[in-house]
Short mmCIF file of C-alpha atoms in Angstrom, two decimals:
data_model
loop_
_atom_site.label_atom_id
_atom_site.label_comp_id
_atom_site.label_asym_id
_atom_site.label_seq_id
_atom_site.Cartn_x
_atom_site.Cartn_y
_atom_site.Cartn_z
CA MET X 15 80.87 115.60 110.37
CA HIS X 16 81.85 115.87 114.01
CA ASN X 17 79.34 115.18 116.73
CA SER X 18 79.49 118.74 118.12
CA ILE X 19 76.85 120.47 120.18
CA LEU X 20 77.22 124.24 120.31
CA ILE X 21 76.01 125.65 123.62
CA PRO X 22 75.71 129.32 124.63
CA GLU X 23 78.46 129.95 127.16
CA LYS X 24 76.15 131.40 129.81
CA SER X 25 74.10 128.20 129.91
CA ILE X 26 77.05 125.97 130.79
CA ASN X 27 77.19 124.88 134.41
CA GLU X 28 77.98 121.76 136.36
CA LYS X 29 74.75 120.05 135.29
CA ASN X 30 75.61 120.55 131.62
CA ILE X 31 79.09 119.16 132.01
CA LEU X 32 78.70 116.42 134.61
CA LYS X 33 76.57 113.75 132.98
CA HIS X 34 77.91 111.05 135.24
CA LEU X 35 80.36 110.64 138.10
CA PHE X 36 83.88 111.70 137.23
CA ASN X 37 87.08 110.87 139.06
CA MET X 38 89.22 113.93 138.27
CA ARG X 39 88.90 117.28 136.54
CA PHE X 40 91.37 117.62 133.66
CA VAL X 41 91.93 120.94 131.91
CA PHE X 42 94.05 120.93 128.73
CA LEU X 43 95.43 124.39 127.95
CA SER X 44 97.30 125.83 124.98
CA TYR X 45 98.76 129.34 124.82
CA HIS X 46 99.32 129.09 121.06
CA TYR X 47 97.00 131.13 118.82
CA SER X 48 95.76 129.38 115.67
CA SER X 49 94.59 132.46 113.78
CA ASP X 50 93.55 130.53 110.65
CA ILE X 51 90.80 128.58 112.46
CA HIS X 52 87.35 130.24 112.38
CA ALA X 53 84.91 127.51 113.44
CA PRO X 54 84.65 124.56 115.87
CA GLU X 55 84.49 122.03 113.05
CA GLU X 56 87.74 123.35 111.58
CA TRP X 57 89.40 123.15 114.98
CA LEU X 58 88.33 119.56 115.59
CA ASP X 59 89.70 118.59 112.18
CA ARG X 60 93.01 120.28 113.02
CA ILE X 61 93.48 118.53 116.37
CA ASP X 62 92.00 115.09 115.64
CA PHE X 63 95.49 113.56 116.15
CA TYR X 64 95.30 114.55 119.82
CA VAL X 65 91.76 114.60 121.16
CA GLY X 66 90.87 110.92 120.99
CA SER X 67 92.74 110.36 124.24
CA LEU X 68 90.75 113.20 125.83
CA GLU X 69 87.54 111.56 124.67
CA TYR X 70 88.65 108.33 126.34
CA LEU X 71 89.44 110.23 129.55
CA SER X 72 86.02 111.87 129.51
CA LYS X 73 84.32 108.52 130.07
CA THR X 74 85.38 108.61 133.72
CA ASN X 75 86.57 112.18 134.25
CA THR X 76 85.62 115.78 133.59
CA VAL X 77 87.70 116.86 130.59
CA ILE X 78 87.91 120.47 129.42
CA ARG X 79 90.09 121.99 126.70
CA VAL X 80 90.91 125.71 126.42
CA ASP X 81 92.39 127.09 123.19
CA TYR X 82 93.13 130.34 121.38
CA ILE X 83 91.58 130.30 117.89
CA ASN X 84 89.88 132.88 115.68
CA TYR X 85 86.51 132.01 117.19
CA GLU X 86 84.87 132.85 120.50
CA GLY X 87 82.55 130.25 121.96
CA VAL X 88 81.94 126.98 123.73
CA PHE X 89 81.00 123.58 122.41
CA MET X 90 80.83 119.96 123.49
CA ASN X 91 82.15 117.07 121.41
CA LYS X 92 82.20 113.40 122.42
CA GLY X 93 82.27 114.14 126.14
CA VAL X 94 84.92 116.87 125.99
CA GLN X 95 84.05 120.49 126.82
CA TYR X 96 85.82 123.02 124.57
CA TYR X 97 86.29 126.69 125.47
CA CYS X 98 87.61 128.76 122.57
CA ARG X 99 89.03 132.22 123.12
CA LYS X 100 89.95 134.88 120.57
CA PRO X 101 92.92 136.96 121.79
CA SER X 102 92.53 140.73 121.79
CA GLY X 103 95.80 141.45 120.00
CA ARG X 104 99.42 140.37 119.87
CA LYS X 105 100.88 137.62 122.06
CA ASN X 106 99.98 138.18 125.70
CA TYR X 107 102.78 137.28 128.10
CA PHE X 108 100.60 138.11 131.09
CA PRO X 109 97.18 136.51 130.34
CA LEU X 110 95.56 137.33 133.68
CA LYS X 111 92.02 136.93 132.36
CA LEU X 112 92.82 133.50 130.93
CA HIS X 113 94.39 132.31 134.17
CA ARG X 114 91.42 133.53 136.20
CA PHE X 115 89.20 131.56 133.87
CA VAL X 116 91.32 128.42 134.18
CA LYS X 117 91.19 128.76 137.96
CA SER X 118 87.38 129.04 137.78
CA LEU X 119 87.29 125.62 136.08
CA LYS X 120 88.69 124.12 139.31
CA PRO X 121 91.08 121.64 137.71
CA ASP X 122 92.73 118.80 139.57
CA ILE X 123 95.13 118.34 136.66
CA LEU X 124 96.24 121.04 134.22
CA VAL X 125 97.98 119.79 131.05
CA VAL X 126 99.80 122.55 129.15
CA ALA X 127 100.63 122.04 125.47
CA SER X 128 104.40 122.57 125.11
CA PHE X 129 107.09 124.29 127.17
CA HIS X 130 107.27 127.28 124.80
CA ASP X 131 105.60 129.58 127.35
CA PRO X 132 107.39 129.20 130.70
CA ILE X 133 106.54 132.73 131.89
CA GLN X 134 102.84 131.99 131.50
CA ILE X 135 103.20 128.63 133.29
CA ILE X 136 104.81 130.35 136.28
CA GLN X 137 101.91 132.82 136.45
CA CYS X 138 99.37 130.04 136.11
CA ARG X 139 100.91 128.22 139.07
CA LEU X 140 100.56 131.38 141.17
CA PHE X 141 96.87 131.57 140.24
CA LEU X 142 96.12 127.88 140.84
CA GLY X 143 98.11 127.35 144.02
CA LYS X 144 100.07 124.24 145.01
CA LYS X 145 97.21 121.76 145.09
CA VAL X 146 96.61 121.61 141.31
CA LYS X 147 99.02 119.32 139.47
CA ILE X 148 100.58 120.82 136.34
CA ILE X 149 101.81 118.61 133.49
CA VAL X 150 103.61 119.87 130.38
CA GLN X 151 103.17 117.92 127.14
CA ASN X 152 106.26 118.11 124.93
CA HIS X 153 105.20 119.23 121.46
CA ALA X 154 108.44 118.53 119.57
CA GLU X 155 110.13 121.62 121.03
CA LYS X 156 113.76 121.38 122.08
CA PRO X 157 115.34 122.84 125.25
CA ALA X 158 115.73 126.58 125.01
CA THR X 159 119.01 128.44 125.37
CA GLY X 160 120.00 131.74 126.94
CA ILE X 161 117.52 133.67 129.07
CA LYS X 162 114.57 131.50 128.05
CA LYS X 163 116.37 128.40 129.36
CA GLN X 164 116.75 130.10 132.74
CA VAL X 165 113.03 130.92 132.74
CA GLN X 166 112.23 127.30 131.86
CA LYS X 167 114.36 126.16 134.81
CA ILE X 168 112.33 128.41 137.10
CA ALA X 169 109.08 127.18 135.56
CA ASP X 170 110.21 123.59 136.13
CA LYS X 171 109.75 124.20 139.87
CA CYS X 172 106.07 124.84 139.11
CA ILE X 173 105.61 121.66 137.06
CA ASN X 174 104.82 118.23 138.50
CA ALA X 175 105.37 116.08 135.42
CA TYR X 176 106.19 116.04 131.70
CA PHE X 177 104.88 113.87 128.88
CA PHE X 178 107.35 112.94 126.13
CA ALA X 179 106.72 110.58 123.23
CA SER X 180 110.14 109.12 124.02
CA GLU X 181 111.59 108.91 127.51
CA ILE X 182 115.07 109.33 126.01
CA THR X 183 114.05 112.70 124.55
CA GLY X 184 112.90 113.81 128.01
CA TRP X 185 116.17 112.72 129.56
CA GLU X 186 118.00 115.07 127.19
CA TRP X 187 116.16 117.95 128.84
CA VAL X 188 117.37 116.69 132.22
CA LYS X 189 120.96 116.37 130.96
CA LYS X 190 120.86 119.99 129.76
CA GLY X 191 119.66 121.07 133.21
CA THR X 192 116.28 122.45 132.11
CA ILE X 193 114.23 119.76 133.88
CA SER X 194 115.34 118.95 137.41
CA SER X 195 114.66 115.20 137.63
CA LYS X 196 114.15 112.12 135.48
CA ARG X 197 111.32 111.18 137.82
CA LYS X 198 109.23 113.92 136.22
CA ILE X 199 109.54 112.33 132.76
CA HIS X 200 106.73 110.02 131.58
CA GLU X 201 106.75 108.30 128.20
CA ILE X 202 103.35 108.88 126.66
CA MET X 203 102.71 109.25 122.94
CA GLU X 204 101.36 112.69 122.03
CA VAL X 205 99.33 111.67 118.96
CA SER X 206 97.44 108.66 117.70
CA SER X 207 95.23 107.64 114.80
CA GLU X 208 91.64 106.68 114.06
CA PHE X 209 92.70 104.91 110.86
CA HIS X 210 92.32 101.16 110.55
CA PRO X 211 93.34 98.37 108.15
CA ILE X 212 91.55 98.11 104.79
CA ASP X 213 91.99 95.38 102.22
CA GLN X 214 94.90 96.54 100.08
CA LYS X 215 93.10 95.77 96.81
CA ILE X 216 90.17 97.97 97.85
CA ALA X 217 92.50 100.78 98.95
CA LYS X 218 94.37 100.68 95.64
CA LEU X 219 91.12 101.13 93.76
CA LYS X 220 90.90 104.53 95.48
CA THR X 221 94.53 105.54 95.02
CA ASN X 222 95.45 103.85 91.72
CA ILE X 223 98.76 102.79 93.26
CA THR X 224 100.60 100.04 91.39
CA GLY X 225 103.79 98.02 91.75
CA TYR X 226 105.41 95.89 94.43
CA PRO X 227 106.72 96.66 96.89
CA VAL X 228 105.07 100.05 97.43
CA PHE X 229 106.92 102.57 99.57
CA LEU X 230 105.12 105.67 100.83
CA TRP X 231 106.71 108.84 102.19
CA ALA X 232 104.68 111.72 103.67
CA GLY X 233 105.69 115.00 105.22
CA ARG X 234 107.10 118.44 104.51
CA LEU X 235 109.76 118.65 101.82
CA ASN X 236 112.37 120.18 104.10
CA GLU X 237 115.88 119.36 105.29
CA ASN X 238 114.77 117.80 108.57
CA LYS X 239 112.36 115.37 106.88
CA ASP X 240 115.16 114.66 104.39
CA PRO X 241 113.28 113.31 101.36
CA LEU X 242 116.55 113.64 99.42
CA THR X 243 118.11 110.70 101.28
CA VAL X 244 114.91 108.70 100.78
CA ILE X 245 114.88 109.26 97.01
CA LYS X 246 118.61 108.56 96.61
CA ALA X 247 118.19 105.29 98.50
CA PHE X 248 115.14 104.29 96.47
CA LEU X 249 116.99 104.91 93.22
CA LYS X 250 119.64 102.39 94.34
CA PHE X 251 117.02 99.95 95.62
CA HIS X 252 115.10 100.21 92.37
CA LEU X 253 118.04 98.85 90.39
CA LEU X 254 117.58 95.54 92.24
CA HIS X 255 113.78 95.71 92.43
CA PRO X 256 112.48 97.35 89.22
CA GLU X 257 108.83 96.70 90.13
CA ALA X 258 109.15 98.81 93.30
CA ARG X 259 107.33 102.14 93.52
CA LEU X 260 107.82 105.23 95.70
CA TYR X 261 104.99 107.70 96.28
CA LEU X 262 105.56 111.04 97.99
CA ILE X 263 102.78 113.02 99.68
CA TYR X 264 103.80 116.47 100.90
CA GLN X 265 102.31 119.63 102.41
CA THR X 266 105.16 122.01 101.56
CA GLU X 267 107.49 122.26 98.56
CA GLU X 268 110.83 123.62 99.79
CA LEU X 269 112.92 120.91 98.09
CA LEU X 270 110.50 119.95 95.33
CA ALA X 271 112.47 121.42 92.41
CA LYS X 272 115.71 119.80 93.58
CA LEU X 273 114.03 116.43 94.07
CA LYS X 274 112.34 116.49 90.68
CA THR X 275 115.64 117.36 89.01
CA LEU X 276 117.30 114.38 90.69
CA VAL X 277 114.53 112.01 89.59
CA SER X 278 114.54 113.41 86.05
CA GLN X 279 118.29 112.92 85.73
CA SER X 280 117.99 109.32 86.95
CA ASN X 281 115.37 108.42 84.34
CA CYS X 282 113.52 106.42 87.01
CA PRO X 283 109.81 106.11 86.12
CA SER X 284 108.80 104.67 89.49
CA ILE X 285 108.80 107.76 91.74
CA TYR X 286 105.54 109.69 91.97
CA PHE X 287 105.13 113.19 93.42
CA ILE X 288 101.53 113.22 94.64
CA GLY X 289 101.48 116.48 96.59
CA LYS X 290 98.88 117.42 99.17
CA ILE X 291 95.78 115.31 99.73
CA PRO X 292 92.88 115.60 102.22
CA HIS X 293 93.81 113.97 105.51
CA LYS X 294 90.81 111.63 105.48
CA GLU X 295 92.11 110.09 102.24
CA MET X 296 95.41 109.16 103.90
CA GLN X 297 93.81 106.00 105.22
CA TYR X 298 93.53 104.69 101.65
CA TRP X 299 97.08 105.72 100.74
CA LEU X 300 98.55 104.10 103.82
CA ASN X 301 96.60 100.90 103.23
CA SER X 302 97.85 100.86 99.64
CA ALA X 303 101.47 100.80 100.81
CA ASP X 304 103.66 97.92 101.94
CA PHE X 305 106.14 100.14 103.78
CA ILE X 306 106.19 103.66 105.22
CA LEU X 307 109.49 105.51 104.84
CA SER X 308 110.94 108.39 106.84
CA GLY X 309 114.21 110.28 106.59
CA SER X 310 113.61 112.53 109.60
CA HIS X 311 116.56 113.74 111.66
CA TYR X 312 114.27 114.81 114.52
CA GLU X 313 110.63 114.25 115.44
CA GLY X 314 108.78 114.95 118.66
CA SER X 315 106.51 111.97 118.08
CA GLY X 316 105.85 110.90 114.47
CA THR X 317 102.24 111.32 113.39
CA VAL X 318 102.48 109.70 109.95
CA ILE X 319 104.39 106.69 111.27
CA CYS X 320 101.80 106.22 114.00
CA GLU X 321 99.00 106.43 111.43
CA ALA X 322 100.76 103.92 109.20
CA MET X 323 101.12 101.46 112.07
CA SER X 324 97.41 101.81 112.86
CA CYS X 325 96.89 100.34 109.36
CA GLY X 326 99.50 97.62 109.82
CA VAL X 327 102.04 99.23 107.47
CA ILE X 328 105.67 98.35 108.20
CA PRO X 329 107.96 101.30 109.12
CA VAL X 330 111.40 101.78 107.58
CA VAL X 331 112.55 104.84 109.50
CA THR X 332 115.51 106.62 111.05
CA ASN X 333 116.84 105.49 114.42
CA ILE X 334 115.91 108.69 116.26
CA SER X 335 114.55 108.31 119.79
CA SER X 336 110.86 108.88 118.98
CA PHE X 337 110.91 106.26 116.19
CA LYS X 338 112.77 103.81 118.41
CA THR X 339 109.95 104.15 120.92
CA ILE X 340 107.18 103.79 118.34
CA THR X 341 108.77 100.69 116.79
CA ALA X 342 109.75 99.07 120.12
CA ASN X 343 113.43 99.71 119.38
CA GLY X 344 113.17 98.31 115.88
CA GLU X 345 111.30 95.11 116.72
CA LEU X 346 108.30 96.43 114.76
CA GLY X 347 110.16 98.04 111.91
CA PHE X 348 113.54 98.69 110.37
CA LEU X 349 115.84 101.45 111.57
CA TYR X 350 118.79 103.22 109.93
CA LYS X 351 121.05 106.18 110.63
CA PRO X 352 119.63 109.54 109.43
CA GLY X 353 121.20 110.74 106.19
CA ASP X 354 122.87 107.40 105.41
CA VAL X 355 121.72 106.37 101.93
CA ASP X 356 123.38 102.95 101.95
CA ALA X 357 122.01 102.14 105.41
CA LEU X 358 118.51 102.91 104.15
CA VAL X 359 118.99 100.68 101.09
CA LEU X 360 120.06 97.87 103.44
CA ALA X 361 117.04 98.48 105.71
CA MET X 362 114.69 98.36 102.72
CA GLY X 363 116.21 95.04 101.68
CA LYS X 364 115.73 93.62 105.17
CA ALA X 365 112.12 94.81 105.15
CA MET X 366 111.55 92.99 101.86
CA SER X 367 112.86 89.73 103.39
CA ALA X 368 110.73 89.93 106.53
CA ASN X 369 107.65 87.85 107.27
CA ARG X 370 105.20 90.64 106.50
CA ILE X 371 102.08 88.83 107.71
CA GLU X 372 103.57 88.08 111.11
CA LEU X 373 105.11 91.53 111.49
CA ARG X 374 101.87 93.25 110.45
CA SER X 375 99.99 91.34 113.17
CA LYS X 376 102.55 92.38 115.79
CA ILE X 377 102.37 96.01 114.66
CA LEU X 378 98.57 96.12 114.96
CA ASN X 379 98.67 94.54 118.42
CA HIS X 380 101.36 96.96 119.56
CA PHE X 381 99.41 99.92 118.25
CA LYS X 382 96.30 98.88 120.16
CA GLU X 383 98.14 98.27 123.42
CA HIS X 384 100.55 101.21 123.39
CA LEU X 385 99.79 103.82 120.71
CA SER X 386 95.99 103.97 120.44
CA PHE X 387 93.91 106.80 121.89
CA GLU X 388 92.62 104.39 124.53
CA ALA X 389 96.15 103.39 125.56
CA ILE X 390 97.29 107.03 125.71
CA GLY X 391 94.24 108.12 127.70
CA GLN X 392 94.73 105.33 130.21
CA LYS X 393 98.42 106.22 130.65
CA ILE X 394 97.52 109.88 131.25
CA GLN X 395 95.02 108.88 133.90
CA ASP X 396 97.47 106.49 135.57
CA VAL X 397 100.15 109.19 135.82
CA ALA X 398 97.66 111.77 137.07
CA LYS X 399 96.47 109.51 139.87
CA LYS X 400 100.03 109.08 141.15
CA LEU X 401 100.87 112.79 141.27
#
C-alpha cells in the first residue's frame, strides 16, 4: 500500500505543498497517455521504477509530476505532488491548457519524459519563457528520421540538457545531428530499484528454484530481447554443467512457441518457462539466482539488470552501451556480443570461475553509489544547479 494522501485539487496551495524550505521547483511532465490506469495506486505501481529519485529530490526541493492517465485528480505521495489529467480525446499536438497549467506551477526546472513530442516541447518553451530550464529524459527512444528529425533539431534549441542512461547513447544523437552539443548530454540512470539482498535459501523457499548455478532471464519474448540466443547458449553450457538451471520470466509470448520447440527437441530438463509474475515477487526470484542473463540488442537503460544488481546478482549481458554503463564497462559483470551464442557460453564460463563473494560486494557498493534512487536524485539536482 502506497503512502498516498488524496487531496481535493481546489484545496492545494503553497501551504499544502511547501512543508519546509525548498531549493528549486522541479516539474516532471509526460505527454504520453496511459489509458489503462484508473487510480493513483495503479499509477504509483506502474512508475515505481522512476519515482524514488523524485522522492529523494523532494527532501530539499519542490517536486511536482504531471501525467496523462485515465483519472482526473491530485494526490501527494512521499513528498511528491502528483497532478493527473484525463485527455479529452485523441492525441493533442497543441495542449495549450496543459502548458498554461505547467506555467502556473512556476517551475525552475522542467523535466520532460522522452523526446517523442518535439512539437509540444517547442510550444512549452514559448509558454515558459527563457528563464525555465528544460531537460529531456531519454526513454529508450532512438533519433527520429525525416520530418520529425527536423522538428527535433528545432526543439533542441529549446532544451538545456538531456539525461541518458549511457553517455555513449546520447553521443549517437549528437553524431546524427539531432542534438547540437555533447555538453548537453548527462549520464544519469533513468530507473532504479527498491529491491535488496535476501538470503538465497529463504528466497528459494518462495520460488522453489533448484540447481546450481541458477541463471535467470526476464523480459519480453521478442527479437530485441533475444531469448533464442540465451537458450541456445544455455543448452551448450548445460552439457558441461548438468546441474545448471535456466528460468525465464516473461510478460509477452511472441517467441514462446519457437522457444519451447527448441527446448523440447533438445531434451534438456533444466529450462523452465515461468511466465508472468507480480513485480513485487521479483525480489525473491532475483535473490534465488546466481546470475542474471540478457540477450538484448538495444536497451535505453535496463530495468531488470538494475534490479538484479540491487540484490547483488551478477550480470551476464550483452555489450550494448547501457549495459556497459551499468556494469562499469564489464568490471561488475560479464559482457558478450549480441546474438553470439559461443561468446555467451564463454561469458557464462567466466562468470562461473569468478570470485562471486567479492564481485557481489562490489556490485552492491556500485549500485548504492551510482544506480540507487538516492544517487540518481543527487545527480539530477547537481545538473540542475549548474544549468
